[in-house]
N, CA, C and O atoms as a DFTB+ gen file, in Angstrom:
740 C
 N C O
     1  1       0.843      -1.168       0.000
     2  2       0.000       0.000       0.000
     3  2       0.895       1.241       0.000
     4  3       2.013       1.339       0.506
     5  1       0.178       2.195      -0.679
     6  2       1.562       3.660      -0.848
     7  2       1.057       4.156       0.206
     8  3      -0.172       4.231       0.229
     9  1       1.827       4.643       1.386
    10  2       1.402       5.652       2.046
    11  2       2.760       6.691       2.567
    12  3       3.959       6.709       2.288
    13  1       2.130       7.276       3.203
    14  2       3.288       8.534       3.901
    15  2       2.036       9.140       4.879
    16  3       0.914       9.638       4.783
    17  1       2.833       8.822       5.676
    18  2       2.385       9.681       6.957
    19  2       3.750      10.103       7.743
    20  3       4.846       9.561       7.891
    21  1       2.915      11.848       8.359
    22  2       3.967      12.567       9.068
    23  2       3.876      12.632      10.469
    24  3       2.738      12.172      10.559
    25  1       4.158      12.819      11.453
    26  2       4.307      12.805      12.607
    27  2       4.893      13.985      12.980
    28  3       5.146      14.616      11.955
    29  1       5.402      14.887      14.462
    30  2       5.684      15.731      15.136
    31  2       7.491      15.402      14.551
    32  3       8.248      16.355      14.367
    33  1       7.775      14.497      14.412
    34  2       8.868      14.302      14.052
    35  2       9.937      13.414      13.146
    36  3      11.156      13.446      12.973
    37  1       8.902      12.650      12.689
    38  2       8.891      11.486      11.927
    39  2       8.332      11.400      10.303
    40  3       7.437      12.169       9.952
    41  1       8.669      10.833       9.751
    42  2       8.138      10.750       8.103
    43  2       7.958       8.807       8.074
    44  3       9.001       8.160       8.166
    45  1       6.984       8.262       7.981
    46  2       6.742       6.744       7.313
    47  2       6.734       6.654       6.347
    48  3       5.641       7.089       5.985
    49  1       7.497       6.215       5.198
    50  2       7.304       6.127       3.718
    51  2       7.412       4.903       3.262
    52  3       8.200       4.110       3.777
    53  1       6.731       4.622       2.359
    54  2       7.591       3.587       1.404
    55  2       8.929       3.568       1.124
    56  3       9.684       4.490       1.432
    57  1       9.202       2.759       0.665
    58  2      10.419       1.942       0.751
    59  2      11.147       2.698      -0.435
    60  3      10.483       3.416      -1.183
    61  1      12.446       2.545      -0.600
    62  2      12.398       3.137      -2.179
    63  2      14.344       2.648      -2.420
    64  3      15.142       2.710      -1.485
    65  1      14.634       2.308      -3.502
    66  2      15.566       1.308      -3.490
    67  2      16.760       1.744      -3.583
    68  3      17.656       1.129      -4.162
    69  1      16.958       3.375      -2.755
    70  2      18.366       3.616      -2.344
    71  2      18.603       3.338      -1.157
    72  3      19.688       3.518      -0.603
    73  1      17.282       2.716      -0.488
    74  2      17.200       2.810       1.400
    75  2      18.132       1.318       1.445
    76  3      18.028       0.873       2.587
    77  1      18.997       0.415       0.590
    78  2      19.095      -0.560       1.613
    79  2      20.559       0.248       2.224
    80  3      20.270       0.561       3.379
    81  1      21.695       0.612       1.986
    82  2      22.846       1.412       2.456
    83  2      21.979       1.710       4.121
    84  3      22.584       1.222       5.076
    85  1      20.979       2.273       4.373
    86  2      21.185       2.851       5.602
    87  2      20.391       2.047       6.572
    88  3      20.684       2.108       7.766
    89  1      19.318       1.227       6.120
    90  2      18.713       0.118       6.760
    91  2      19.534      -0.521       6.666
    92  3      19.115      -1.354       7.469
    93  1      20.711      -1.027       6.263
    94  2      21.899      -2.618       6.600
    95  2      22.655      -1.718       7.563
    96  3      23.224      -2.447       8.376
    97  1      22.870      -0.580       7.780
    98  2      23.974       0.209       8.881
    99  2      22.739       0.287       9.802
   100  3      22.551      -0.849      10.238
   101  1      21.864       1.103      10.258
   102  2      21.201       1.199      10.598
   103  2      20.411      -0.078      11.983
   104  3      20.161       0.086      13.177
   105  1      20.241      -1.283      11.042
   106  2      19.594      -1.587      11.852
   107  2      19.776      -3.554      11.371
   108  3      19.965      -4.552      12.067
   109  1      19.607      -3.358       9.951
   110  2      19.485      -4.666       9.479
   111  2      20.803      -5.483       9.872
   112  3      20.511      -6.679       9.881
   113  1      21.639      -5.356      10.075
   114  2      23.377      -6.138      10.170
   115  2      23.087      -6.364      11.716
   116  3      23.473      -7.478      12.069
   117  1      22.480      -5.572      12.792
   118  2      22.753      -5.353      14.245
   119  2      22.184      -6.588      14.537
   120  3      21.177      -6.983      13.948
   121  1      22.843      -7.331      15.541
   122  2      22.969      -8.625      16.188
   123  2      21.818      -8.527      17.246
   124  3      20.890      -9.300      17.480
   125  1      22.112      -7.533      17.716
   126  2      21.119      -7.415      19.363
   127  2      19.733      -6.589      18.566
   128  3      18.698      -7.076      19.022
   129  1      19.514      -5.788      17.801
   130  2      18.367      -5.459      17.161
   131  2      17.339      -6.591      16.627
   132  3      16.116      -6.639      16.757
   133  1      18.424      -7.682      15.843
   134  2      17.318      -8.546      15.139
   135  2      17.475      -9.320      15.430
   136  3      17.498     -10.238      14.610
   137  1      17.724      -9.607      16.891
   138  2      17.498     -10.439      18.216
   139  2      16.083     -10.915      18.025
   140  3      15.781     -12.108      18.018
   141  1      15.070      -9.737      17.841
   142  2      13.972      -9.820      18.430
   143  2      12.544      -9.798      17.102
   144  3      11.334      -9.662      17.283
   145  1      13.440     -10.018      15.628
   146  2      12.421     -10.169      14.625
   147  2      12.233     -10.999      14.054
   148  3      12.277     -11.737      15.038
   149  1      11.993     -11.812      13.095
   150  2      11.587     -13.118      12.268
   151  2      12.816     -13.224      11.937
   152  3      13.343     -14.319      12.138
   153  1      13.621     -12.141      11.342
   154  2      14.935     -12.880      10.128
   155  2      15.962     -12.511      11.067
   156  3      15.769     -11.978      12.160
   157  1      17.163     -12.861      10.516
   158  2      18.079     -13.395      10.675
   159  2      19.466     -11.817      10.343
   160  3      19.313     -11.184       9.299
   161  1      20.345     -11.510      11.061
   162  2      21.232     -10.069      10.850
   163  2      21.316     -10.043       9.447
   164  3      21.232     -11.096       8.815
   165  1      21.503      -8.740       8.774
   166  2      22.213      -9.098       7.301
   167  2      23.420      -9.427       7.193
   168  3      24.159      -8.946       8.053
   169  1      23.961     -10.195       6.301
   170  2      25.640     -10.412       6.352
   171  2      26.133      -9.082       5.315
   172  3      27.355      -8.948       5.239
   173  1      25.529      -8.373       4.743
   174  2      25.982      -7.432       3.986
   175  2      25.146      -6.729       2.790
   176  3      24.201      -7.194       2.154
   177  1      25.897      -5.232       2.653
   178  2      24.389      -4.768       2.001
   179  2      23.995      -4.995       1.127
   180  3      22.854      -4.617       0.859
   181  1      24.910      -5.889       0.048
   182  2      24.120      -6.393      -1.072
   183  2      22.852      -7.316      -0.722
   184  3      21.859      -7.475      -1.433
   185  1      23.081      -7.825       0.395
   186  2      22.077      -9.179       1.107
   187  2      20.642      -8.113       1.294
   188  3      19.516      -8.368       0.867
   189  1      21.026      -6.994       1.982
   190  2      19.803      -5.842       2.339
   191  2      19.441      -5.497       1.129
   192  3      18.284      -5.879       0.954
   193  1      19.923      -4.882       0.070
   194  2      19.947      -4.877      -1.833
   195  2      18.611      -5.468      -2.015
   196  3      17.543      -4.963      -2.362
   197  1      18.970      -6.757      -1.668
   198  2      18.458      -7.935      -2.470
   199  2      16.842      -8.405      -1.634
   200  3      15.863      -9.025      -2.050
   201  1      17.135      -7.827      -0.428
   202  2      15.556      -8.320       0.140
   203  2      14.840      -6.987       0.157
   204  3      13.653      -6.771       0.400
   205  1      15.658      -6.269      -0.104
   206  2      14.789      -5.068      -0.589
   207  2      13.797      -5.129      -1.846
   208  3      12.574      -5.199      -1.968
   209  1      15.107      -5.060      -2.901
   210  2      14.056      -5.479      -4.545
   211  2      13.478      -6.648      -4.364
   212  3      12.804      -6.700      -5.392
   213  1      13.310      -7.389      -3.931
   214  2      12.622      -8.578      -4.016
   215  2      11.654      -9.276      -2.633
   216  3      11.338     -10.463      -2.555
   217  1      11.370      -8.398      -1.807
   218  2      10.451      -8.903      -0.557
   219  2       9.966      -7.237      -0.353
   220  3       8.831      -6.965      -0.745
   221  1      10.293      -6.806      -0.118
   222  2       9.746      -5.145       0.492
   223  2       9.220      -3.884      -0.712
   224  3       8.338      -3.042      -0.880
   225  1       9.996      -4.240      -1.125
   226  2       9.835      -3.164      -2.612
   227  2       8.002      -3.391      -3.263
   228  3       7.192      -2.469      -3.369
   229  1       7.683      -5.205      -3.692
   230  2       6.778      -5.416      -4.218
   231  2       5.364      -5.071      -3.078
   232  3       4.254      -5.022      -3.607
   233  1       5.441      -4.897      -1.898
   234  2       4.827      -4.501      -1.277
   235  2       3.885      -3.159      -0.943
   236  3       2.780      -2.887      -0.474
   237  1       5.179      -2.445      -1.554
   238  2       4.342      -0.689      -1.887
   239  2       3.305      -1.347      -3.096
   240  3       2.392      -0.651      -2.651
   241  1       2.825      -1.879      -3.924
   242  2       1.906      -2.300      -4.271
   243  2       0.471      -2.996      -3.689
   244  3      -0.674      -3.034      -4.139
   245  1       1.104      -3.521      -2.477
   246  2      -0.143      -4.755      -2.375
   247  2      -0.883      -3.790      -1.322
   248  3      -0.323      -3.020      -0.542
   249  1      -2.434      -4.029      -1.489
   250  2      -3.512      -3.353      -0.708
   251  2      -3.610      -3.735       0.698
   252  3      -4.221      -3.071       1.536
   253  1      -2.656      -5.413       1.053
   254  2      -3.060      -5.340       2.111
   255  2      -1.893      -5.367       3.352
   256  3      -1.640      -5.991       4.382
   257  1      -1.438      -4.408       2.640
   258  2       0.400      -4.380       3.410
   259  2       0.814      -3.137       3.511
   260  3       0.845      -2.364       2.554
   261  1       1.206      -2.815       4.821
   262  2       2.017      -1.239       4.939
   263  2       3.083      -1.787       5.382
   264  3       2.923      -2.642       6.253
   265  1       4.589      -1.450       4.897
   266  2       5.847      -1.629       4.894
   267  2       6.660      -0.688       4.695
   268  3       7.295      -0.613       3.644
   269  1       6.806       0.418       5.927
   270  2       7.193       1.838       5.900
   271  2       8.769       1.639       6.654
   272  3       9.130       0.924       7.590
   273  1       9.594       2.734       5.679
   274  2      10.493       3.025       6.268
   275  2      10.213       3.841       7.555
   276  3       9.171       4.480       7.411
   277  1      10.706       4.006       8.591
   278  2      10.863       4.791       9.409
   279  2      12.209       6.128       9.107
   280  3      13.408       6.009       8.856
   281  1      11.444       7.183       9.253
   282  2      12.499       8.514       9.078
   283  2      12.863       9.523       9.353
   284  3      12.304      10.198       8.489
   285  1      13.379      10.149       9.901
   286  2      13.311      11.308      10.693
   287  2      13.147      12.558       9.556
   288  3      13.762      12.497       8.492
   289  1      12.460      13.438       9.812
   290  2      12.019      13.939       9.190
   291  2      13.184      14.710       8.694
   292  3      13.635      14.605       7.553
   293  1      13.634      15.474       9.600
   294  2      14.724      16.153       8.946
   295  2      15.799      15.523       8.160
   296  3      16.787      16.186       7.845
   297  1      15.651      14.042       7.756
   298  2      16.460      13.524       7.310
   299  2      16.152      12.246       6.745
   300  3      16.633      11.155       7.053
   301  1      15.101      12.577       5.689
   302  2      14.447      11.857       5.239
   303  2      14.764      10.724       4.688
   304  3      13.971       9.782       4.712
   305  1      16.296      10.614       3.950
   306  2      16.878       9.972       3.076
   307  2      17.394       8.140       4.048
   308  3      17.318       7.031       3.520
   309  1      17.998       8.522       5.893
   310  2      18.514       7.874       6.109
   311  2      17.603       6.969       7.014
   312  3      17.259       7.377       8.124
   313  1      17.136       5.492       6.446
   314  2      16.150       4.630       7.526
   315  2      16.421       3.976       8.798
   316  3      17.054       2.926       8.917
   317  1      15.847       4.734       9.846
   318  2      16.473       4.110      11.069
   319  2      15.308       3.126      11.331
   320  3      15.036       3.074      12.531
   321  1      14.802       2.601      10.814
   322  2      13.724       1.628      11.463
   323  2      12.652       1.254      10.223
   324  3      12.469       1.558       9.044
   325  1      12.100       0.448      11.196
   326  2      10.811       0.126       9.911
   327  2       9.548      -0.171      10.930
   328  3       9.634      -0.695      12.040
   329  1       8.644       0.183      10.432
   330  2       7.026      -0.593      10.667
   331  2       6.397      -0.567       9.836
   332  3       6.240       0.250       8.928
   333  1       5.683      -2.083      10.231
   334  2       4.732      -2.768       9.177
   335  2       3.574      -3.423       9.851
   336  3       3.672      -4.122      10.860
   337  1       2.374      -3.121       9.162
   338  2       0.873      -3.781       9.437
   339  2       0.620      -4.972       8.017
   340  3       1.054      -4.773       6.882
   341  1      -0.142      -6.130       8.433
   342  2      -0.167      -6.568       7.322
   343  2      -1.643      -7.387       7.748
   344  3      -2.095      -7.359       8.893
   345  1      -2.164      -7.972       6.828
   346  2      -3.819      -8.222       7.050
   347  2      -3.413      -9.703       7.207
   348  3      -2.714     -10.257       6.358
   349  1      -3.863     -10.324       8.302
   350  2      -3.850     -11.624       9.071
   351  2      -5.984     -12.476       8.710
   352  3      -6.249     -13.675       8.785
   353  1      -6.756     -11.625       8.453
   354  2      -7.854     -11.980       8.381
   355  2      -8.645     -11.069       8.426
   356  3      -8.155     -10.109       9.020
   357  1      -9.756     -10.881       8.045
   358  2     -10.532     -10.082       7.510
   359  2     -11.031      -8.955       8.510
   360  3     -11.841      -9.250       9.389
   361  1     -10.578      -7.748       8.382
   362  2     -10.520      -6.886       9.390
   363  2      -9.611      -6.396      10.632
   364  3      -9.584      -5.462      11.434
   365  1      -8.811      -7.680      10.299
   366  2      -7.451      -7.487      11.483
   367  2      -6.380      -7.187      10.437
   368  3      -6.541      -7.223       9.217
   369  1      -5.133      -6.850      11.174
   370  2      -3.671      -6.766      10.948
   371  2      -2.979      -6.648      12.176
   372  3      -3.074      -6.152      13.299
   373  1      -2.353      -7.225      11.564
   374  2      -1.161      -7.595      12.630
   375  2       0.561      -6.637      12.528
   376  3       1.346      -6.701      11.582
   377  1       0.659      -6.178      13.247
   378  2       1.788      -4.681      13.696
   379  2       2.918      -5.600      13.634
   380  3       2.897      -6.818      13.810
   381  1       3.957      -4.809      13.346
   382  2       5.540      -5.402      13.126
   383  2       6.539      -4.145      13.172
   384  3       6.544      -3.329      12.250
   385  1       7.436      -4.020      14.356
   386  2       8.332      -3.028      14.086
   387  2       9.575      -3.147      14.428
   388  3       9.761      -4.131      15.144
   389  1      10.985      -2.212      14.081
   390  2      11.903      -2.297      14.611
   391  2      12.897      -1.170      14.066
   392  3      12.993      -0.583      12.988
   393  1      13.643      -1.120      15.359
   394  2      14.575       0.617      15.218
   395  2      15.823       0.063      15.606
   396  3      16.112      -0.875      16.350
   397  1      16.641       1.025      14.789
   398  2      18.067       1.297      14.987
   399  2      18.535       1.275      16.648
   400  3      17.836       1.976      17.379
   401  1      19.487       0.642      17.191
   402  2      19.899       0.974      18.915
   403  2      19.740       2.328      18.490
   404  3      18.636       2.859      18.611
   405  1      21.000       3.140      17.861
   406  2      20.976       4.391      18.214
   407  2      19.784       5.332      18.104
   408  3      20.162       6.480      17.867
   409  1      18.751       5.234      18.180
   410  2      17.406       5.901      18.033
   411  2      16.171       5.041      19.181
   412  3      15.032       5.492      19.300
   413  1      16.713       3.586      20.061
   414  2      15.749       3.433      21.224
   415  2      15.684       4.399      22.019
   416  3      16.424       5.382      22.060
   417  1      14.765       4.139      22.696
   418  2      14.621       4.557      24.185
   419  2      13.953       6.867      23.943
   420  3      13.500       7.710      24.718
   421  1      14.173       6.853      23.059
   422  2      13.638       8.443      22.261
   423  2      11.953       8.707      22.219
   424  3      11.428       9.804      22.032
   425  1      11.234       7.398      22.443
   426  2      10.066       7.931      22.099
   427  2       9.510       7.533      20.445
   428  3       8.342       7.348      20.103
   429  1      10.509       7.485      19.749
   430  2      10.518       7.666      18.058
   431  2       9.459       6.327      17.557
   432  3       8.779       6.437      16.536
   433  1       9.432       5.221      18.316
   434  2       8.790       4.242      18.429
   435  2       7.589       4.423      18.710
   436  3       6.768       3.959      17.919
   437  1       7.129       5.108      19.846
   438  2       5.484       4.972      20.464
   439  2       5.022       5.734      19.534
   440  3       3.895       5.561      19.071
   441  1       6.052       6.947      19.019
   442  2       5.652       8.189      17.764
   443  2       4.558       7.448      16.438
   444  3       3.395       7.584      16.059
   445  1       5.852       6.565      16.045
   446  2       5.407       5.765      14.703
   447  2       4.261       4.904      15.141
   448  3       3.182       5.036      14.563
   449  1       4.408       3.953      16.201
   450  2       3.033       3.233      16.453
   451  2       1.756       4.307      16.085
   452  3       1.160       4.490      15.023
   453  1       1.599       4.938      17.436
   454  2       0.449       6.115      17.279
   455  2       0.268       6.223      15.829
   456  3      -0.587       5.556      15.247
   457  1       1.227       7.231      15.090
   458  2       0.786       7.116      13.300
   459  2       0.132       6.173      12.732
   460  3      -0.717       6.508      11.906
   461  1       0.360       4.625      13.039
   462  2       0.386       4.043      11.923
   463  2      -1.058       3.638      12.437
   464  3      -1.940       3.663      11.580
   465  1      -1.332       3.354      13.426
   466  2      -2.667       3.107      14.410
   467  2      -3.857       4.038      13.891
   468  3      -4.960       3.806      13.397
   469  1      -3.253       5.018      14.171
   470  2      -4.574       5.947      13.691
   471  2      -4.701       5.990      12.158
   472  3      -5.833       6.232      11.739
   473  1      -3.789       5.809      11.313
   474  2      -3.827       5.900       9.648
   475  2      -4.508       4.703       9.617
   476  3      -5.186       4.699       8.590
   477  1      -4.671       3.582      10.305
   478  2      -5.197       2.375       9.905
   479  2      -6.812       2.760      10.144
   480  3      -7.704       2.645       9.303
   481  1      -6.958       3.286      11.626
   482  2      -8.400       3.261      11.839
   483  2      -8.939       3.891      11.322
   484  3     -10.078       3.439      11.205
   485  1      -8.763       5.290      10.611
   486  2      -8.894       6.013       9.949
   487  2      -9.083       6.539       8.522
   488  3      -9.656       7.572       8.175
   489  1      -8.236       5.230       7.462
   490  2      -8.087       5.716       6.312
   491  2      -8.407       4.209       5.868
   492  3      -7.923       4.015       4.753
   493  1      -9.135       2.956       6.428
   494  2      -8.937       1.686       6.157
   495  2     -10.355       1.242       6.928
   496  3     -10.932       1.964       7.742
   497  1     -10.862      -0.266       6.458
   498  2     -11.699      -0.391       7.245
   499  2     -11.091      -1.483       8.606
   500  3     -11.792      -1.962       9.498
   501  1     -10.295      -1.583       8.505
   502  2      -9.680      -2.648       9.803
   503  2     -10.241      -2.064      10.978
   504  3     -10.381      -0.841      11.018
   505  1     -10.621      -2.872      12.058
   506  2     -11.278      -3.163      13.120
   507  2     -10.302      -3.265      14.529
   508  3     -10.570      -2.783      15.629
   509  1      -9.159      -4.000      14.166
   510  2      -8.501      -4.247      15.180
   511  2      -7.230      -4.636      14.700
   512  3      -7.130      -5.123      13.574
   513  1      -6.071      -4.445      15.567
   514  2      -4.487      -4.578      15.213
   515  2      -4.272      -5.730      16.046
   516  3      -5.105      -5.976      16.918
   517  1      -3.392      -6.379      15.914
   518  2      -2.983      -7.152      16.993
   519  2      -1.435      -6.949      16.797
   520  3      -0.995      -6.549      15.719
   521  1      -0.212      -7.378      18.403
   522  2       0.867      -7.318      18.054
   523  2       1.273      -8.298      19.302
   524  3       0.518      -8.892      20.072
   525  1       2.860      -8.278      19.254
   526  2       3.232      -9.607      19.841
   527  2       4.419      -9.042      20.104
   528  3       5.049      -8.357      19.298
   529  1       4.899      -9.414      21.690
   530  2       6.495      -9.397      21.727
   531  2       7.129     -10.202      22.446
   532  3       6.365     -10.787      23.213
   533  1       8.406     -10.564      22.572
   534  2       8.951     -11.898      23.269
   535  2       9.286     -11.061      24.222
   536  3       9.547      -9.866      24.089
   537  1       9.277     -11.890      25.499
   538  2       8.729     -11.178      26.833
   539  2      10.224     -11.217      27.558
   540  3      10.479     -10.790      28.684
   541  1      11.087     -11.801      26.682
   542  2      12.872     -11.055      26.704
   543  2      12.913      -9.756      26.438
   544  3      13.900      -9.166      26.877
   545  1      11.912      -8.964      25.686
   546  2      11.830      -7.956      25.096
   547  2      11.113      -6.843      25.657
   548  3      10.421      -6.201      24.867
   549  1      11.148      -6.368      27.259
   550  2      10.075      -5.818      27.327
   551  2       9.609      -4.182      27.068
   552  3       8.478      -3.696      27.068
   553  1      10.994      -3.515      26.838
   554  2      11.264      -2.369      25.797
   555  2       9.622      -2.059      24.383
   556  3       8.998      -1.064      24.015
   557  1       9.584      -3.218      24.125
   558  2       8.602      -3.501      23.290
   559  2       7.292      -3.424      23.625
   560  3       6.584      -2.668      22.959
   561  1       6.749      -4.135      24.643
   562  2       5.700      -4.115      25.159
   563  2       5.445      -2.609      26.007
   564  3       4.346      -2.340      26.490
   565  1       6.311      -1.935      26.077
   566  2       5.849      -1.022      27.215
   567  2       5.658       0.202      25.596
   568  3       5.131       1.313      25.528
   569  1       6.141      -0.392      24.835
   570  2       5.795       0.385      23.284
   571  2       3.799       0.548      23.420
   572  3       2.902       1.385      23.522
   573  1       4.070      -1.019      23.318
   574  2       1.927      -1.370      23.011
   575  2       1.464      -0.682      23.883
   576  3       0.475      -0.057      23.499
   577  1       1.947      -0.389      25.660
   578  2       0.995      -0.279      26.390
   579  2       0.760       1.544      26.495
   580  3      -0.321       2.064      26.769
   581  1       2.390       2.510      26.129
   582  2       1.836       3.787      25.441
   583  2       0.566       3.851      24.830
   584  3      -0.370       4.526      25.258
   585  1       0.544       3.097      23.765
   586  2      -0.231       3.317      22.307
   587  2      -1.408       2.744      22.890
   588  3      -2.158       2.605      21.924
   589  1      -2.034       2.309      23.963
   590  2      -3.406       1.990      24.036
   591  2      -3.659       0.354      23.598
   592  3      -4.851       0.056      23.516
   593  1      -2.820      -0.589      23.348
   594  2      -2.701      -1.698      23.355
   595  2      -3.024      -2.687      24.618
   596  3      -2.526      -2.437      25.716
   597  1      -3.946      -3.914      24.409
   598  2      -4.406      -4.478      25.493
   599  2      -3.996      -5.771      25.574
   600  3      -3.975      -6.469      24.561
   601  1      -3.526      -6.369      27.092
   602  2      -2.709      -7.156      27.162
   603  2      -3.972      -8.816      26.634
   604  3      -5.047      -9.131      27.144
   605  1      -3.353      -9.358      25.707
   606  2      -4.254     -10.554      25.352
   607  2      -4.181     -11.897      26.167
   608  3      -4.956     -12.304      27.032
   609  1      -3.042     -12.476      25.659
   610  2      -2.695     -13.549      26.527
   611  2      -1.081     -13.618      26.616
   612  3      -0.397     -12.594      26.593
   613  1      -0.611     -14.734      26.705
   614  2       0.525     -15.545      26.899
   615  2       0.716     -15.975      25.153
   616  3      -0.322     -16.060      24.498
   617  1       1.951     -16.214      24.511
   618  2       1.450     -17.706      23.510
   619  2       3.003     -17.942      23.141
   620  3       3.875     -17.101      23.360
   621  1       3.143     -18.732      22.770
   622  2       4.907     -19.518      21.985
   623  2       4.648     -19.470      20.196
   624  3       3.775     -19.982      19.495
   625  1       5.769     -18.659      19.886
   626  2       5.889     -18.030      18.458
   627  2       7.246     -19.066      18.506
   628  3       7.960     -19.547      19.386
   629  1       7.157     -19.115      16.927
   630  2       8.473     -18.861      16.345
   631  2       9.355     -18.163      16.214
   632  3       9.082     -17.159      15.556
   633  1      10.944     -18.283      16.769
   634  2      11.596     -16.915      16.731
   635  2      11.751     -16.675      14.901
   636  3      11.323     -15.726      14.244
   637  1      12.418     -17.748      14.475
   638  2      12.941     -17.167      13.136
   639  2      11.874     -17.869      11.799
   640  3      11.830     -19.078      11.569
   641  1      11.394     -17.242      11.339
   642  2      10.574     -18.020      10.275
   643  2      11.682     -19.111       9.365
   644  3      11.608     -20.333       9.240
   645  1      12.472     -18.361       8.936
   646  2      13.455     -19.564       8.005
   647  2      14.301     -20.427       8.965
   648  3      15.356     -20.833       8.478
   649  1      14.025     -20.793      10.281
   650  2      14.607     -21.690      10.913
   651  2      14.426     -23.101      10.923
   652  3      13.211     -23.271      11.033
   653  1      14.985     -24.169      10.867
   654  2      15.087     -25.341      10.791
   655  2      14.518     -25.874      11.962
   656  3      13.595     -26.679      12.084
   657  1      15.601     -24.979      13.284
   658  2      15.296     -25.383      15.032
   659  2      13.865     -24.903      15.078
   660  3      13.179     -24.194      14.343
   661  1      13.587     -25.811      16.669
   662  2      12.244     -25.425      16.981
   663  2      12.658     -24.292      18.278
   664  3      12.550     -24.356      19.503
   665  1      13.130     -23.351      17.420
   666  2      13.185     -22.042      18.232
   667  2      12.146     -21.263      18.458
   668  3      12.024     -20.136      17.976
   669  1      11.135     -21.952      19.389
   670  2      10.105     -21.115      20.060
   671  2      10.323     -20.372      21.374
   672  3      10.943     -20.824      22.337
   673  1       9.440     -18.567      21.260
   674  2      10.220     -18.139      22.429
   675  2       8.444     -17.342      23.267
   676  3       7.526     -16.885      22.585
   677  1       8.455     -17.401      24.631
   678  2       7.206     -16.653      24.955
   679  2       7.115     -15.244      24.555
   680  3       8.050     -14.445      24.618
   681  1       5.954     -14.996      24.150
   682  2       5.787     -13.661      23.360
   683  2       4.151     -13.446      24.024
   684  3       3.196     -14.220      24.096
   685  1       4.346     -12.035      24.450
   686  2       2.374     -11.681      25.137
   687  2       1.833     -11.045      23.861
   688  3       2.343     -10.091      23.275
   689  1       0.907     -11.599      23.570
   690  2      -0.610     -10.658      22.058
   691  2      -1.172      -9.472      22.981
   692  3      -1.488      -9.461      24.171
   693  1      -1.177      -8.687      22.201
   694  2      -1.908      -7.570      22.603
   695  2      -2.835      -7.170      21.326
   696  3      -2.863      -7.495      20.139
   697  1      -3.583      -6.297      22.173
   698  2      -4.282      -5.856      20.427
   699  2      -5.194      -4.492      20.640
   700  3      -5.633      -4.476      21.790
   701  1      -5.472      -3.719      20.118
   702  2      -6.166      -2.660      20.520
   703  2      -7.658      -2.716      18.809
   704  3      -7.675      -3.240      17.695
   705  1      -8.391      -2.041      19.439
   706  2      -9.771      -2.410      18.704
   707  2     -10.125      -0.768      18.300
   708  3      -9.990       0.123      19.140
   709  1     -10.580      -0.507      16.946
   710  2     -11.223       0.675      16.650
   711  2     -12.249       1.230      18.027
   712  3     -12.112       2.139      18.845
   713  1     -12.867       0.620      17.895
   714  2     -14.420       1.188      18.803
   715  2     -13.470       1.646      20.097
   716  3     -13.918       2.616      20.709
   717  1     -12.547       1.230      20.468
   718  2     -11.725       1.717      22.004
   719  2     -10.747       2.596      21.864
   720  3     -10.490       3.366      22.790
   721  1     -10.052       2.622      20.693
   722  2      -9.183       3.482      20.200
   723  2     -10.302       4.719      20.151
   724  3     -10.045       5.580      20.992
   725  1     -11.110       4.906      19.606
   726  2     -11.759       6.551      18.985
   727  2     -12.506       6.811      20.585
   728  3     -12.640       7.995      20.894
   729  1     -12.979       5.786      21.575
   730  2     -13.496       6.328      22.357
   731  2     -12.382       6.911      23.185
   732  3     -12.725       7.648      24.110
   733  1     -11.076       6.689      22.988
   734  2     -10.380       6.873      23.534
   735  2      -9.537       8.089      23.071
   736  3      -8.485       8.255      23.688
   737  1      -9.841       8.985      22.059
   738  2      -9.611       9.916      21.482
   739  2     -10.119      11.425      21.898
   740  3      -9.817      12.393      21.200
């Protein structure tokens, strides 16, 4: 889906295929960053190159996928992060994010959630988000519970999708719902 949304300090954009250079420095290569996402560090930026044109890129197309660079506004060019919503079933999506170390702990995170939350309820008919974090992670969760996110349950994910091992790790669902979000506005 094309979008851009702005924030107090932030720009979300699509993707665009000079960004892998600062997403592989940034964030994609970091060991302790992608600790905590499906894939696996990059070994190098042709590797970021390459899942760019060919996994992220085709996405600014599809209706039921937001796959935003994260950007500081004043500096639009360099991606310290990414978030992504993607449609899990009819009326839901499911939240996905992750930032550069040098840009945690700033706020820049709960920033982009909020955006992307309200562009969903707002400009889409989705009903409800859901999101998930491994409870090694709790930096993350105290993300959801800013943004109005409600604690769901307990459940065991997969850490790495292309993994062989049965690397399952505890992760809490949360999820926040239109009708509670706007009353909550």
């Amino acid at each position: 889906m094309l979008v851009n949304i702005e924030t107090e300090r932030l720009l979300l954009r699509n993707y665009k295929r000079e960004d892998a250079l600062s997403m592989f420095e940034n964030y994609c290569s970091d060991v302790e960053v992608t600790k905590y996402v499906t894939w696996y560090p990059h070994p190098h930026v042709e590797y970021t190159q390459e899942y760019l044109d060919k996994k992220v890129l085709p996405q600014n197309e599809n209706p039921n996928c937001m796959d935003l660079a994260i950007t500081l506004k004043s500096h639009s060019n360099n991606v310290i992060g990414n978030i992504a919503a993607w449609q899990t079933k009819e009326n839901v999506v499911e939240l996905g994010y992750v930032i550069s170390r040098d840009y945690q702990g700033k706020g820049y995170m709960s920033e982009a959630v909020r955006a992307i939350v309200q562009y969903i309820f707002t400009q889409t008919p989705i009903l409800e988000i859901i999101a998930f974090y491994e409870l090694e992670n709790p930096a993350s969760g105290v993300v959801l519970q800013k943004c109005g996110f409600i604690y769901q349950k307990n459940i065991w994910d997969k850490r790495k999708f292309d993994s062989a091992s049965d690397d399952t790790v505890l992760c809490s669902l949360y999820s926040i719902h239109k009708q509670n979000w706007l009353n909550n506005q």
